[in-house]
Coordinates of C-alpha atoms and ligand atoms in Angstrom, one line a residue:
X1 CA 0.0 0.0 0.0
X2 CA 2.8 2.4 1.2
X3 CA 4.9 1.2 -2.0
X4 CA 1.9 2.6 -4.3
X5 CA 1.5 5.6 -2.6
X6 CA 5.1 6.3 -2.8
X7 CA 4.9 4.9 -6.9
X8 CA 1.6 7.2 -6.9
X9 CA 4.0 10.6 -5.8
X10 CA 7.3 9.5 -7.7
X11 CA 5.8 8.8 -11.2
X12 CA 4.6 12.7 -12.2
X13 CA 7.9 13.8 -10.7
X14 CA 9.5 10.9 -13.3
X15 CA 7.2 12.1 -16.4
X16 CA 8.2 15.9 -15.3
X17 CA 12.5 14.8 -15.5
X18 CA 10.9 12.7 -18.9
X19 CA 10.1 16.4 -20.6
X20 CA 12.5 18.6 -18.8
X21 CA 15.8 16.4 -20.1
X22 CA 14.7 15.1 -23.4
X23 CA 17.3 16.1 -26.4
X24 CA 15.7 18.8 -28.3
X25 CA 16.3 19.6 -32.3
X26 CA 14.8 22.1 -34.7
X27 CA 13.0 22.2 -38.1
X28 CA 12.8 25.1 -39.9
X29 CA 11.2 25.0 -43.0
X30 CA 12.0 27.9 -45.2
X31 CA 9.9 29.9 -47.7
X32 CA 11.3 27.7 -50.5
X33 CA 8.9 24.9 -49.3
X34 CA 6.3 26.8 -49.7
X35 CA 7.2 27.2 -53.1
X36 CA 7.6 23.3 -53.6
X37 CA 4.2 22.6 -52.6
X38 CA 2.8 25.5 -54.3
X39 CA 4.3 23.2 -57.1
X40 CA 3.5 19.6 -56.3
X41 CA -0.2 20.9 -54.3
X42 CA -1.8 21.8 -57.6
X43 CA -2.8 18.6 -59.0
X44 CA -4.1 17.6 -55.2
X45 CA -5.9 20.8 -55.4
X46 CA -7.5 20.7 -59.3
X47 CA -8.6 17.5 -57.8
X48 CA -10.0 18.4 -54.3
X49 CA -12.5 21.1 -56.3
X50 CA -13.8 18.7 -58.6
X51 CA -17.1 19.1 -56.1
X52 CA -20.5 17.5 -56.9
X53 CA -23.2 19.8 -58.3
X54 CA -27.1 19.7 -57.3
X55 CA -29.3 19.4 -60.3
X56 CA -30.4 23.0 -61.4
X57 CA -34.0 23.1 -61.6
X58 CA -35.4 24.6 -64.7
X59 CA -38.5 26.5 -63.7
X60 CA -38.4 28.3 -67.4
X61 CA -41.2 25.5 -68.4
X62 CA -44.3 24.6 -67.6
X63 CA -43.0 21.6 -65.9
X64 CA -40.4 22.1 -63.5
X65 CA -37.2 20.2 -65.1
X66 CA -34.3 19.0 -63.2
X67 CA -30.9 19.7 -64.9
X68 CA -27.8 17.6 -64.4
X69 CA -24.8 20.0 -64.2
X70 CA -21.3 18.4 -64.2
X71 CA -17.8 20.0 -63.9
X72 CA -15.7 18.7 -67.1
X73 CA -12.5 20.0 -65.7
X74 CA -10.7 22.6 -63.0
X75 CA -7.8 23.8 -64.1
X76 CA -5.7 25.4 -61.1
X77 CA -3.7 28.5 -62.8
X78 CA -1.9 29.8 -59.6
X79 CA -1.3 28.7 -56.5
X80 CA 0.5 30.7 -54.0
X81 CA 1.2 30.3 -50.5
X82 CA 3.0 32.1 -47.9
X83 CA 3.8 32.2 -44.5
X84 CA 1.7 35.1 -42.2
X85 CA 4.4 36.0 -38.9
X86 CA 2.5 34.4 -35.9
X87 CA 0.2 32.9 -37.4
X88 CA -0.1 31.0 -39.8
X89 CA -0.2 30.1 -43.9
X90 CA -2.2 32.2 -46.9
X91 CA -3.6 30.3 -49.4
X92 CA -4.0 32.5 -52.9
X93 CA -5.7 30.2 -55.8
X94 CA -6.9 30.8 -59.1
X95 CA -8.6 28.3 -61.3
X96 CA -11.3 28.0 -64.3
X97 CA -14.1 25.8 -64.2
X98 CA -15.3 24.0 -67.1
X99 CA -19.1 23.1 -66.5
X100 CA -21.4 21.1 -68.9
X101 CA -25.2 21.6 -68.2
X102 CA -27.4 18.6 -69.7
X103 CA -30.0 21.2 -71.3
X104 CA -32.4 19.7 -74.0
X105 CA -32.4 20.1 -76.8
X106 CA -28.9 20.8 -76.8
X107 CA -26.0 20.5 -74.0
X108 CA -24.4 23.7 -73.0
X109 CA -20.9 24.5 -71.7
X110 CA -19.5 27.4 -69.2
X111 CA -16.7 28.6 -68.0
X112 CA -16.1 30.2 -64.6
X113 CA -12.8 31.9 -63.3
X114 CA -12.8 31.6 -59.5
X115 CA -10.3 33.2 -56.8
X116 CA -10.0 31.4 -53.1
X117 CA -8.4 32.7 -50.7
X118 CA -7.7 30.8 -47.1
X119 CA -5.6 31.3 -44.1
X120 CA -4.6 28.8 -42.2
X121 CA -3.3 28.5 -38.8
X122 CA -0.8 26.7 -37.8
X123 CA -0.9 25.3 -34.6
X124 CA 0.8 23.1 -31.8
X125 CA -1.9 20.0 -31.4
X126 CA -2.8 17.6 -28.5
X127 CA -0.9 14.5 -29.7
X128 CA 2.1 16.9 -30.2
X129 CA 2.1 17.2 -33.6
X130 CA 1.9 20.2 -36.2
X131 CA -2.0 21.3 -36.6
X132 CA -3.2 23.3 -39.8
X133 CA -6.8 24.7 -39.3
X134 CA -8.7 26.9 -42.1
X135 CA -9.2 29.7 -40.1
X136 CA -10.8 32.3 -42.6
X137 CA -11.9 31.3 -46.8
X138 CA -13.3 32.9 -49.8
X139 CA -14.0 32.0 -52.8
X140 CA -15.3 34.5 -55.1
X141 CA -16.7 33.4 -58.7
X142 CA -16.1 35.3 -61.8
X143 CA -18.6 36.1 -64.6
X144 CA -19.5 33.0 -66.5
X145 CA -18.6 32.9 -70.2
X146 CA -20.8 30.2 -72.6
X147 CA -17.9 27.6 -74.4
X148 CA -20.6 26.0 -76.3
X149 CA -24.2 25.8 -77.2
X150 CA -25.5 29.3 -76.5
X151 CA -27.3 30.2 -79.5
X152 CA -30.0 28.0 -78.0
X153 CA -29.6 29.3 -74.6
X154 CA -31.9 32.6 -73.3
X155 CA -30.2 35.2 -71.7
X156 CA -32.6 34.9 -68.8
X157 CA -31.5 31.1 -68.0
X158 CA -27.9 32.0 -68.0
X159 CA -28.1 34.1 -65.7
X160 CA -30.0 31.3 -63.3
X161 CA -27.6 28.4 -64.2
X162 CA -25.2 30.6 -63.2
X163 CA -26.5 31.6 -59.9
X164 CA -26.9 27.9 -59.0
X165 CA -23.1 27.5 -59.9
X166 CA -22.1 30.5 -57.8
X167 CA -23.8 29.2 -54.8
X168 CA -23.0 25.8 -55.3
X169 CA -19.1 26.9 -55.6
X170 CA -19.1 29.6 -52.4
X171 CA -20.6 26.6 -50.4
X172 CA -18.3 23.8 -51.2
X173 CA -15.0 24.8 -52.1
X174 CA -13.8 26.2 -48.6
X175 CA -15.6 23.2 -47.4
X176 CA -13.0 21.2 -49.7
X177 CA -9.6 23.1 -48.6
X178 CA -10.7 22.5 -45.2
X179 CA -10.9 18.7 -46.0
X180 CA -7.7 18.9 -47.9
X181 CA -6.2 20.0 -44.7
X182 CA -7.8 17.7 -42.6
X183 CA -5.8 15.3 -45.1
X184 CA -2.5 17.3 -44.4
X185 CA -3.0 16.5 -40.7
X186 CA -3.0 13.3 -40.6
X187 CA -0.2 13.2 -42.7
X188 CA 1.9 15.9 -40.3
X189 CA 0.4 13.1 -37.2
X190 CA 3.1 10.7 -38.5
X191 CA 6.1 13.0 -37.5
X192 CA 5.4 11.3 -34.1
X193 CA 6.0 8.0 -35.5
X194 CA 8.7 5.1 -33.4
X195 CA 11.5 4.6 -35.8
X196 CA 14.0 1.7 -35.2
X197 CA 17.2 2.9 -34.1
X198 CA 19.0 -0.6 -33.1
X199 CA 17.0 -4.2 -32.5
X200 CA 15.3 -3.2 -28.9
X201 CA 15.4 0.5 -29.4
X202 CA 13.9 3.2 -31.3
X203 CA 13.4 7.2 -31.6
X204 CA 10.6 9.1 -31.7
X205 CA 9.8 13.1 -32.2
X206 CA 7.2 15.2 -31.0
X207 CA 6.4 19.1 -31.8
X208 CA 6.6 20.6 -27.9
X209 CA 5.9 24.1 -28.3
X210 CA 3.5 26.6 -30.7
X211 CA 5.8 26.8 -33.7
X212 CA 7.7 30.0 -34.8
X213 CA 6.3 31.5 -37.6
X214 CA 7.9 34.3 -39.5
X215 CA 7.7 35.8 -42.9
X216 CA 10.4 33.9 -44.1
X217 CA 9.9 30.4 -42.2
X218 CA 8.3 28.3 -39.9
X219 CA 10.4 26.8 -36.9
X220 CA 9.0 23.3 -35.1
X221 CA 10.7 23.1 -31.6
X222 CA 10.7 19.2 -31.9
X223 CA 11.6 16.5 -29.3
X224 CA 13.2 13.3 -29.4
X225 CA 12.6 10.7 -27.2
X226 CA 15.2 7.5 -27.2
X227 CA 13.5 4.2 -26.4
X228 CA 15.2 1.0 -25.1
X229 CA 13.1 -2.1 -24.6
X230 CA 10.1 0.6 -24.9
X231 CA 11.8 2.2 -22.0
X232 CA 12.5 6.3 -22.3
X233 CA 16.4 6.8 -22.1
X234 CA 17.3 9.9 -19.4
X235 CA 20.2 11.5 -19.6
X236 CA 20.9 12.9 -15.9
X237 CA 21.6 16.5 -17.3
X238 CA 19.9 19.8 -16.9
X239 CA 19.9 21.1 -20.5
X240 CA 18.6 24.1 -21.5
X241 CA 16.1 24.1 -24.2
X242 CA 18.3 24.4 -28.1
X243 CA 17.9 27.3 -29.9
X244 CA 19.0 27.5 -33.6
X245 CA 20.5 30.3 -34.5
X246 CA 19.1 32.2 -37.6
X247 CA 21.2 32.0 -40.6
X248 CA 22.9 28.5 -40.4
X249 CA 23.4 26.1 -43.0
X250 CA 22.4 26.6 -46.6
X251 CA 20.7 29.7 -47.1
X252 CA 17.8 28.9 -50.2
X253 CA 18.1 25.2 -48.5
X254 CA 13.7 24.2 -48.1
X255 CA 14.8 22.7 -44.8
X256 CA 17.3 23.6 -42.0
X257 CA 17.6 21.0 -39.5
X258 CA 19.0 21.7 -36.3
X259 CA 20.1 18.5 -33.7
X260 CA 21.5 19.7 -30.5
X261 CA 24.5 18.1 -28.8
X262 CA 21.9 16.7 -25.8
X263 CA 20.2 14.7 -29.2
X264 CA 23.7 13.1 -29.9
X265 CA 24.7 12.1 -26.3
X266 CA 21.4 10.7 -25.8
X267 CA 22.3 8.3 -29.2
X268 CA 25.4 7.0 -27.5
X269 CA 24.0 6.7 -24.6
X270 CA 20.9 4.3 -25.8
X271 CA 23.7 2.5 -28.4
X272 CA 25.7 2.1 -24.6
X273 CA 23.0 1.0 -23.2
X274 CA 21.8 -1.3 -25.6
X275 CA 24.7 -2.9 -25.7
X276 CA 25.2 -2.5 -28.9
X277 CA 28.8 -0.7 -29.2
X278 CA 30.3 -3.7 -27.5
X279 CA 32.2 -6.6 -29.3
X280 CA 33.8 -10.0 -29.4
X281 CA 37.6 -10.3 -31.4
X282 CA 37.6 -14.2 -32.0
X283 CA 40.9 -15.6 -32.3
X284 CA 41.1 -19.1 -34.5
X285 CA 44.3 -21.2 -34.7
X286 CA 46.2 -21.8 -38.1
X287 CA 44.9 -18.6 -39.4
X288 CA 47.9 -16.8 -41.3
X289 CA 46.6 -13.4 -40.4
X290 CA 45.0 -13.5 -37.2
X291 CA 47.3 -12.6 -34.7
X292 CA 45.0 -13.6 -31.9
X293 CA 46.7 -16.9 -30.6
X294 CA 48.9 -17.6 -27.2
X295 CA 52.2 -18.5 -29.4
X296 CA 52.0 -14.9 -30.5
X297 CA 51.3 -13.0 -27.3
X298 CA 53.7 -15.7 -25.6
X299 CA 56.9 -13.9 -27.5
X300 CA 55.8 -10.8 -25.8
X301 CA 55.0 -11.9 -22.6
X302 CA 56.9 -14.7 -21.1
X303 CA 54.0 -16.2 -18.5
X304 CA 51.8 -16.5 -21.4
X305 CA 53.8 -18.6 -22.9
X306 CA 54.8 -20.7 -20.0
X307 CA 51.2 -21.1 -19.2
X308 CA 50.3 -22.0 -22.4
X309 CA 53.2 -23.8 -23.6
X310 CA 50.1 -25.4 -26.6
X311 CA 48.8 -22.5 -28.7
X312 CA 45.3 -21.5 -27.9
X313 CA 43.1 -19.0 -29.5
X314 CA 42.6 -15.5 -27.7
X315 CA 39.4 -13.5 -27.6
X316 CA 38.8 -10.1 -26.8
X317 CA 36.1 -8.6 -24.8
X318 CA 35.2 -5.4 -25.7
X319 CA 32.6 -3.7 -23.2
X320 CA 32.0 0.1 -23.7
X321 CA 30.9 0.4 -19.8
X322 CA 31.5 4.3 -20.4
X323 CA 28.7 6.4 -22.5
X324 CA 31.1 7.8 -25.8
X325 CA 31.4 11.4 -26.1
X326 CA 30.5 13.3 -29.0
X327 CA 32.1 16.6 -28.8
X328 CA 30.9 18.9 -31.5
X329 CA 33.4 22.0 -32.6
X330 CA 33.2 24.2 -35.7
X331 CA 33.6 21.8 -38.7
X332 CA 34.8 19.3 -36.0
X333 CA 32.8 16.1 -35.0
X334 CA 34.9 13.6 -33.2
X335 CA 34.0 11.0 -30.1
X336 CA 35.7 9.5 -27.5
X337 CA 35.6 5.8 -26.8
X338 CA 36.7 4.4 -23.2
X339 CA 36.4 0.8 -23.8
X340 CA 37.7 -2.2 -21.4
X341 CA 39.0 -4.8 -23.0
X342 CA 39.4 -8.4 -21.6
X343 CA 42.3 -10.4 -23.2
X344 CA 40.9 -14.1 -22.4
X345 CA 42.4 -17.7 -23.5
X346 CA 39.5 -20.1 -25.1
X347 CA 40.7 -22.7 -22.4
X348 CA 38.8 -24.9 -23.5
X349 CA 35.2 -25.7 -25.1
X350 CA 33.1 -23.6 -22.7
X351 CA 35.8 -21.6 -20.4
X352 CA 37.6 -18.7 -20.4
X353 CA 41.4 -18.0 -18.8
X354 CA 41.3 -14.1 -18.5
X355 CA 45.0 -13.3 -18.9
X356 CA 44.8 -9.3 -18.5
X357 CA 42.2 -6.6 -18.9
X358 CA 43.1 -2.8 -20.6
X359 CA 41.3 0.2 -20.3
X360 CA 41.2 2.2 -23.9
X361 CA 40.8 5.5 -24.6
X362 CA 40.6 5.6 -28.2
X363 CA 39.5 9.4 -30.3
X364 CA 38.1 9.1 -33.5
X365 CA 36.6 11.9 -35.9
X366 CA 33.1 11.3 -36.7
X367 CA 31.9 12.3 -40.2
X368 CA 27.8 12.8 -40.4
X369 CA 25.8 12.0 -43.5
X370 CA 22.4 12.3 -44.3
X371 CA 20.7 9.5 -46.6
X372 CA 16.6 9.6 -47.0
X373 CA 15.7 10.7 -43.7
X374 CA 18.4 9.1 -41.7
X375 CA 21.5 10.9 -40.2
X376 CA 24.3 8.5 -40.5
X377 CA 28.2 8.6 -39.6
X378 CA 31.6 7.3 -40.0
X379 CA 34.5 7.3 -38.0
X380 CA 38.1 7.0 -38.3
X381 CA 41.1 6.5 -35.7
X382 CA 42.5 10.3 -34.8
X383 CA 45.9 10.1 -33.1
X384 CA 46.9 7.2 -30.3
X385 CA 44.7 4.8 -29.1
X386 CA 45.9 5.3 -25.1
X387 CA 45.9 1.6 -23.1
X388 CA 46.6 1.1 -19.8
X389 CA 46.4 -2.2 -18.1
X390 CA 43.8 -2.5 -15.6
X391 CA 44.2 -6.6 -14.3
X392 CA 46.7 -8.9 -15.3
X393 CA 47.1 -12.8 -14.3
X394 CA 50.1 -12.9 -16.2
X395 CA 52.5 -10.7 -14.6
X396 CA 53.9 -7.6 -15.7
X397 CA 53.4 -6.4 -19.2
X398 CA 55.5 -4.2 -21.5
X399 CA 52.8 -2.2 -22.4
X400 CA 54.7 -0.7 -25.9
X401 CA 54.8 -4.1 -27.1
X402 CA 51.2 -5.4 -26.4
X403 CA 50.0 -1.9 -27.8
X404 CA 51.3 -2.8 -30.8
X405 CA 49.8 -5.9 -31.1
X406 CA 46.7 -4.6 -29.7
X407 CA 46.3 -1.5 -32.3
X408 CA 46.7 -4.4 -35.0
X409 CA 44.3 -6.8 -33.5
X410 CA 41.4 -4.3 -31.8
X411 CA 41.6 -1.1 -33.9
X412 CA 40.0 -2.7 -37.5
X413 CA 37.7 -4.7 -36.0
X414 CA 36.0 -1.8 -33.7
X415 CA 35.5 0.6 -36.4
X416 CA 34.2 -1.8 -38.8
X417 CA 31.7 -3.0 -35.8
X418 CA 31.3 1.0 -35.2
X419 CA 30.8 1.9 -38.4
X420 CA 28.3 -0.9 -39.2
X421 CA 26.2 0.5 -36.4
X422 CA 26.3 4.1 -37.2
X423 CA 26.1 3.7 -40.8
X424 CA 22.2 2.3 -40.2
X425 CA 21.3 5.8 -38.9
X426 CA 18.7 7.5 -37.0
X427 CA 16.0 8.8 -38.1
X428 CA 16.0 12.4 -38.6
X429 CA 12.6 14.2 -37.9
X430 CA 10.1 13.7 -41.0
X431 CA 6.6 12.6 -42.1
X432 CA 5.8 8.9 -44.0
X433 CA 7.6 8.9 -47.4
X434 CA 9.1 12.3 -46.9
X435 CA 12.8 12.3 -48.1
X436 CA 15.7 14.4 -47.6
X437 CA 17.2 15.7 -50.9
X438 CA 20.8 16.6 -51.0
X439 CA 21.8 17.3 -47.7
X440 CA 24.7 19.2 -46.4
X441 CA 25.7 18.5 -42.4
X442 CA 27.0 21.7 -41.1
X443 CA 29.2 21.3 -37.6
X444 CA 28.6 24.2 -35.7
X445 CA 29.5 24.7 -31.8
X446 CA 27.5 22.4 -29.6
X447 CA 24.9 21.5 -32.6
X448 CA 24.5 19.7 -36.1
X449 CA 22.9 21.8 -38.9
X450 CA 21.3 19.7 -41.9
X451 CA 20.4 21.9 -45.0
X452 CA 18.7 20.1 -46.8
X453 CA 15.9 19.8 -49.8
X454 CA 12.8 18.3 -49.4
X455 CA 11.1 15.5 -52.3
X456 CA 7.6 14.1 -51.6
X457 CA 6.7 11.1 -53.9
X458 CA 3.0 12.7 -54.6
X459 CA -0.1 10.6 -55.5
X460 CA -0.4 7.0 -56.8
X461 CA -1.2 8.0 -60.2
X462 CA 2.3 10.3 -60.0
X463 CA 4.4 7.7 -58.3
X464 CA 5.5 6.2 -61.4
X465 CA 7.1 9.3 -62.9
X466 CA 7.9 10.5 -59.5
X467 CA 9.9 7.0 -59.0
X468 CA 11.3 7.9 -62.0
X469 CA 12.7 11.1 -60.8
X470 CA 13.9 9.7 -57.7
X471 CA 15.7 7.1 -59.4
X472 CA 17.1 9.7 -61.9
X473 CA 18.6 11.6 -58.8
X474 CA 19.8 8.7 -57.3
X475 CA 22.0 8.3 -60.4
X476 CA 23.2 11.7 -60.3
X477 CA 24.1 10.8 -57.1
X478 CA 22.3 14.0 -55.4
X479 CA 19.9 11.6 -53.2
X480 CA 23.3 10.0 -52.0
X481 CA 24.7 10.9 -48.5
X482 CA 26.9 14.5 -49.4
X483 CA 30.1 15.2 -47.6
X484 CA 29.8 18.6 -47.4
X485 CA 32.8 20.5 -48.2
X486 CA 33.4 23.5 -45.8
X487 CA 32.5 21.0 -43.0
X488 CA 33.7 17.0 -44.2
X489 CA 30.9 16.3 -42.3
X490 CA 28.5 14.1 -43.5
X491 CA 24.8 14.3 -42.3
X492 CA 23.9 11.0 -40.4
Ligands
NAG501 C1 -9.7 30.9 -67.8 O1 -10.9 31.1 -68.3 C2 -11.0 32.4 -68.9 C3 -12.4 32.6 -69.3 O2 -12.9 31.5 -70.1 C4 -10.1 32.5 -70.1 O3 -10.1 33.8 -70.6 C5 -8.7 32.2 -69.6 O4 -7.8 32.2 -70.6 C6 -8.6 30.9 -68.9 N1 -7.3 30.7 -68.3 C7 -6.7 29.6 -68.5 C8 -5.3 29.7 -67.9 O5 -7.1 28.6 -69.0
NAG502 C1 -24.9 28.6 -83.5 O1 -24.6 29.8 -84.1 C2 -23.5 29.8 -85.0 C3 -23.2 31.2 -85.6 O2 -24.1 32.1 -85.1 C4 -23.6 28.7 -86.0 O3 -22.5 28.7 -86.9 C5 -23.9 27.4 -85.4 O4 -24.2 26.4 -86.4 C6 -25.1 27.5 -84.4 N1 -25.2 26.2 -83.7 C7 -26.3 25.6 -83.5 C8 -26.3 24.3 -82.8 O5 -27.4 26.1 -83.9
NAG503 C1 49.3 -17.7 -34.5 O1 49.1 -16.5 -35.3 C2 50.2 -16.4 -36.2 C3 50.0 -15.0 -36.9 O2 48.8 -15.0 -37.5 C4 50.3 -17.5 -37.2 O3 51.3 -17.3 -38.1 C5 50.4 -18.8 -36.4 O4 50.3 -19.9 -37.4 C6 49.3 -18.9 -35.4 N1 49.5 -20.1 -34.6 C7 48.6 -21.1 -34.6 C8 49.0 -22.3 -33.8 O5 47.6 -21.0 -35.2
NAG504 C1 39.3 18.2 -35.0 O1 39.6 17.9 -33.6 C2 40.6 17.0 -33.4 C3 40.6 16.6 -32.0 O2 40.5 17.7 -31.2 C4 41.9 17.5 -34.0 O3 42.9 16.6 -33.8 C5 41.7 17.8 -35.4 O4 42.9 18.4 -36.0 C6 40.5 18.8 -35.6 N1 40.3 18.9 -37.0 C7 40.0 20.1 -37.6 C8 39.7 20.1 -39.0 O5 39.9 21.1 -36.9
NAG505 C1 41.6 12.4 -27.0 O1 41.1 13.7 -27.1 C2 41.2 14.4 -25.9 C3 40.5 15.7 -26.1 O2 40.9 16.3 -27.3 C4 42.6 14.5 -25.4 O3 42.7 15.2 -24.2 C5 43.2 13.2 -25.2 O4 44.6 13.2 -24.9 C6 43.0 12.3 -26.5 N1 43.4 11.0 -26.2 C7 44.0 10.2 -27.0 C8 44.3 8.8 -26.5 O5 44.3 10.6 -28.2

């Protein structure tokens, strides 16, 4: 009873260290997105106005005659949108409207300019996700011009067809744009989506605050939150919330992501946790280039070799009980390993002689890359790799000569094993099938800048041509992960 109470008081205090600590990045989306789905939002739009209209009735007779009225084609001239500071997006649309009204005897056909205009707010939502709500819409109908068929047409009817159009129109387009958003919020609801990051753990991203909205962009405050075993990963640090600066990255980039350093040490420290950074170096016998035997380590130390005067293979523990350390300088990534390693004999089929254990500090520089969505990296050996020994059970050890052998037997294997890991990625911050177009990583003091374009495969009927294009970029190389040159940095 006591226990629950106590569980009762402890777990909003938990949730509360949950929010306060979790690694924070930034999206800014530029006014060059706007621009893309200006581009790529017509077609959704042309087909989002295709609306149903009533029959018209024709009260010209003596009998009162329905009249089916059907919209041939919309054809969306402009679309323009831009942001509104603190608020939101305007929507500016032009289109004609191609209507065929079954008259007997003879069919006629109309066309109708129309204007809309919509502004929409943008919004922080309850699942903590971007929300876009049609907060004001007009649509205003031009004059109607007759295509075809108005010889047999009296000016008096015209002018009542096309008052049923108008009203038909006023009524049901906003009514459209505001389900064509609804659409684009359930789309902007995936951003909160678990993406793997290893076997048992996974990332996911939440909006936490209103978004900033200026004339020139719209900045997401966006959380991560680390997963292991469906657990939330802490790190026990007080971090101040991350700001992006203005002006990083790529200036007419559609997309400047920002990852703070609190982002990267919570990666390590989930890959720590996991287990997932540590590794076994397997020694087998009669091998010409595996140096991982007792005959070898027996000509540099003596009780090895008096111990075990048969060879044996050696294997090597490698246990990263420390988190690494990213440290993030101008145009400078690098991260510090502290692995123990324990040197053990393969006695026999099931035990292990542990012969010495070394504490490693290795550096290694750390080159980001972005590829689809995922920020991946690469690292290489910088200087030394510093061992000291921490156990031995074979007396004293001349540590120049087992570093030697060490570096040859420990440092390949650990950056191949490293660089396996981080070249899967983690996911950077997106929506379903949203992808990451040729990405620069920018290394800036204490934060990772990605500038980046922005390519949404667009409808089903599209998706062969846009498949196309994608494939046609991926040949160019320009969906490929980009090692920016100012930084060699590439985006992870
Ligand atoms: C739209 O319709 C008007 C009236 O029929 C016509 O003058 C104009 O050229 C059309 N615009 C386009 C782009 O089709
Ligand atoms: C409509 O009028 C035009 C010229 O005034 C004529 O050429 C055309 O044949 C007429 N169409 C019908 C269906 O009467
Ligand atoms: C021990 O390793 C060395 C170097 O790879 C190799 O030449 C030697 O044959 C190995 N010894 C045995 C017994 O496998
Ligand atoms: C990056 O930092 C490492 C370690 O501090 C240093 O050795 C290296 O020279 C630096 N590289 C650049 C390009 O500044
Ligand atoms: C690793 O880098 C740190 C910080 O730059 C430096 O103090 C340390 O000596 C380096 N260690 C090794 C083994 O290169």
């Amino acid at each position: 009873m006591a226990w629950a109470c106590g569980l009762g008081l402890l777990l909003p205090l938990l949730l509360s260290v949950v929010s306060a600590s979790t690694p924070g990045a930034v999206v800014r989306l530029n006014n060059e997105v706007l621009s893309y789905v200006s581009e790529i939002g017509k077609a959704h739009l042309q087909r989002a106005l295709q609306v149903t209209v009533p029959h018209f009735l024709d009260q010209s007779g003596d009998v009162l005659q329905p009249t089916r009225i059907q919209i041939l084609n919309v054809h969306v001239t402009r679309l323009h949108l831009k942001f509104i500071a603190g608020f939101g997006i305007r929507l500016l649309a032009a289109a004609n409207f191609t209507f065929k009204v079954f008259r007997i005897p003879e069919p006629l056909e109309l066309t109708l300019p129309e204007v809309l205009l919509a502004d929409a707010r943008v919004a922080l939502g309850s699942i903590e996700t971007p929300v876009v709500s049609t907060s004001a819409c007009f649509s205003l109908v031009g004059r109607a011009s007759v295509t075809d068929g108005s010889n047999s047409t009296s000016p008096a009817l015209l002018v009542l067809v096309e008052k049923h159009i108008k009203a038909v129109l006023s009524n049901k387009l906003c009514l459209s744009i505001s389900n064509l958003v609804q659409g684009l919020n359930v789309h902007l609801g995936t951003l909160i989506g678990l993406n793997p990051v290893g076997p048992e753990s996974q990332i996911r991203y939440s909006m936490i605050d209103m978004p900033t909205i200026t004339s020139d962009y719209i900045s997401l405050d966006v959380n991560a939150v680390l997963f292991l075993l469906g657990k939330p990963i802490v790190l026990p640090k007080d971090t101040s919330p991350f700001v992006l600066p203005p002006h990083v990255g790529t200036q007419d980039a559609m997309a400047t992501v920002g990852l703070s350093q609190h982002l990267f040490d919570s990666a390590f420290l989930l890959l720590q946790k996991a287990g997932s950074l540590n590794l076994d170096i397997t020694g087998q016998l009669n091998s010409d280039d595996n140096l991982l035997n007792t005959s070898v380590l027996g000509q540099l130390i003596p009780e090895v070799a008096r111990q075990f005067p048969e060879p044996m293979p050696l294997v090597l523990k490698v246990r990263l009980g420390a988190t690494p350390v990213a440290t993030l300088h101008t145009n400078n990534a690098t991260l510090q390993l502290q692995p123990f390693v324990e040197v053990l004999v393969a006695a026999s089929n099931s035990a292990f002689d542990s012969l010495f254990s070394l504490d490693v500090v290795v550096n290694l520089s750390l080159q980001l890359s972005v590829s689809k969505a995922k920020l991946q990296g690469t690292t290489s050996v910088l200087g030394d790799v510093q061992l000291t020994v921490a156990s031995s059970n074979v007396g004293s050890i001349d540590t120049d000569q087992v570093y030697a052998l060490m570096g040859t037997v420990f440092e390949k294997p650990l950056l191949d094993h490293l660089n396996a890991l981080l070249g899967m990625g983690i996911a950077l911050p997106s929506v379903v099938n949203l992808l990451y177009v040729n990405p620069e990583v920018f290394v800036y003091e204490g934060y990772v800048v990605i500038s980046s374009g922005l390519f949404y495969p667009t409808s089903t009927e599209t998706a062969p041509l846009e498949k196309l294009r994608v494939e046609q970029l991926a040949a160019q190389g320009t969906l490929l992960p980009q090692i920016s040159r100012e930084t060699e940095a590439k985006p992870h």
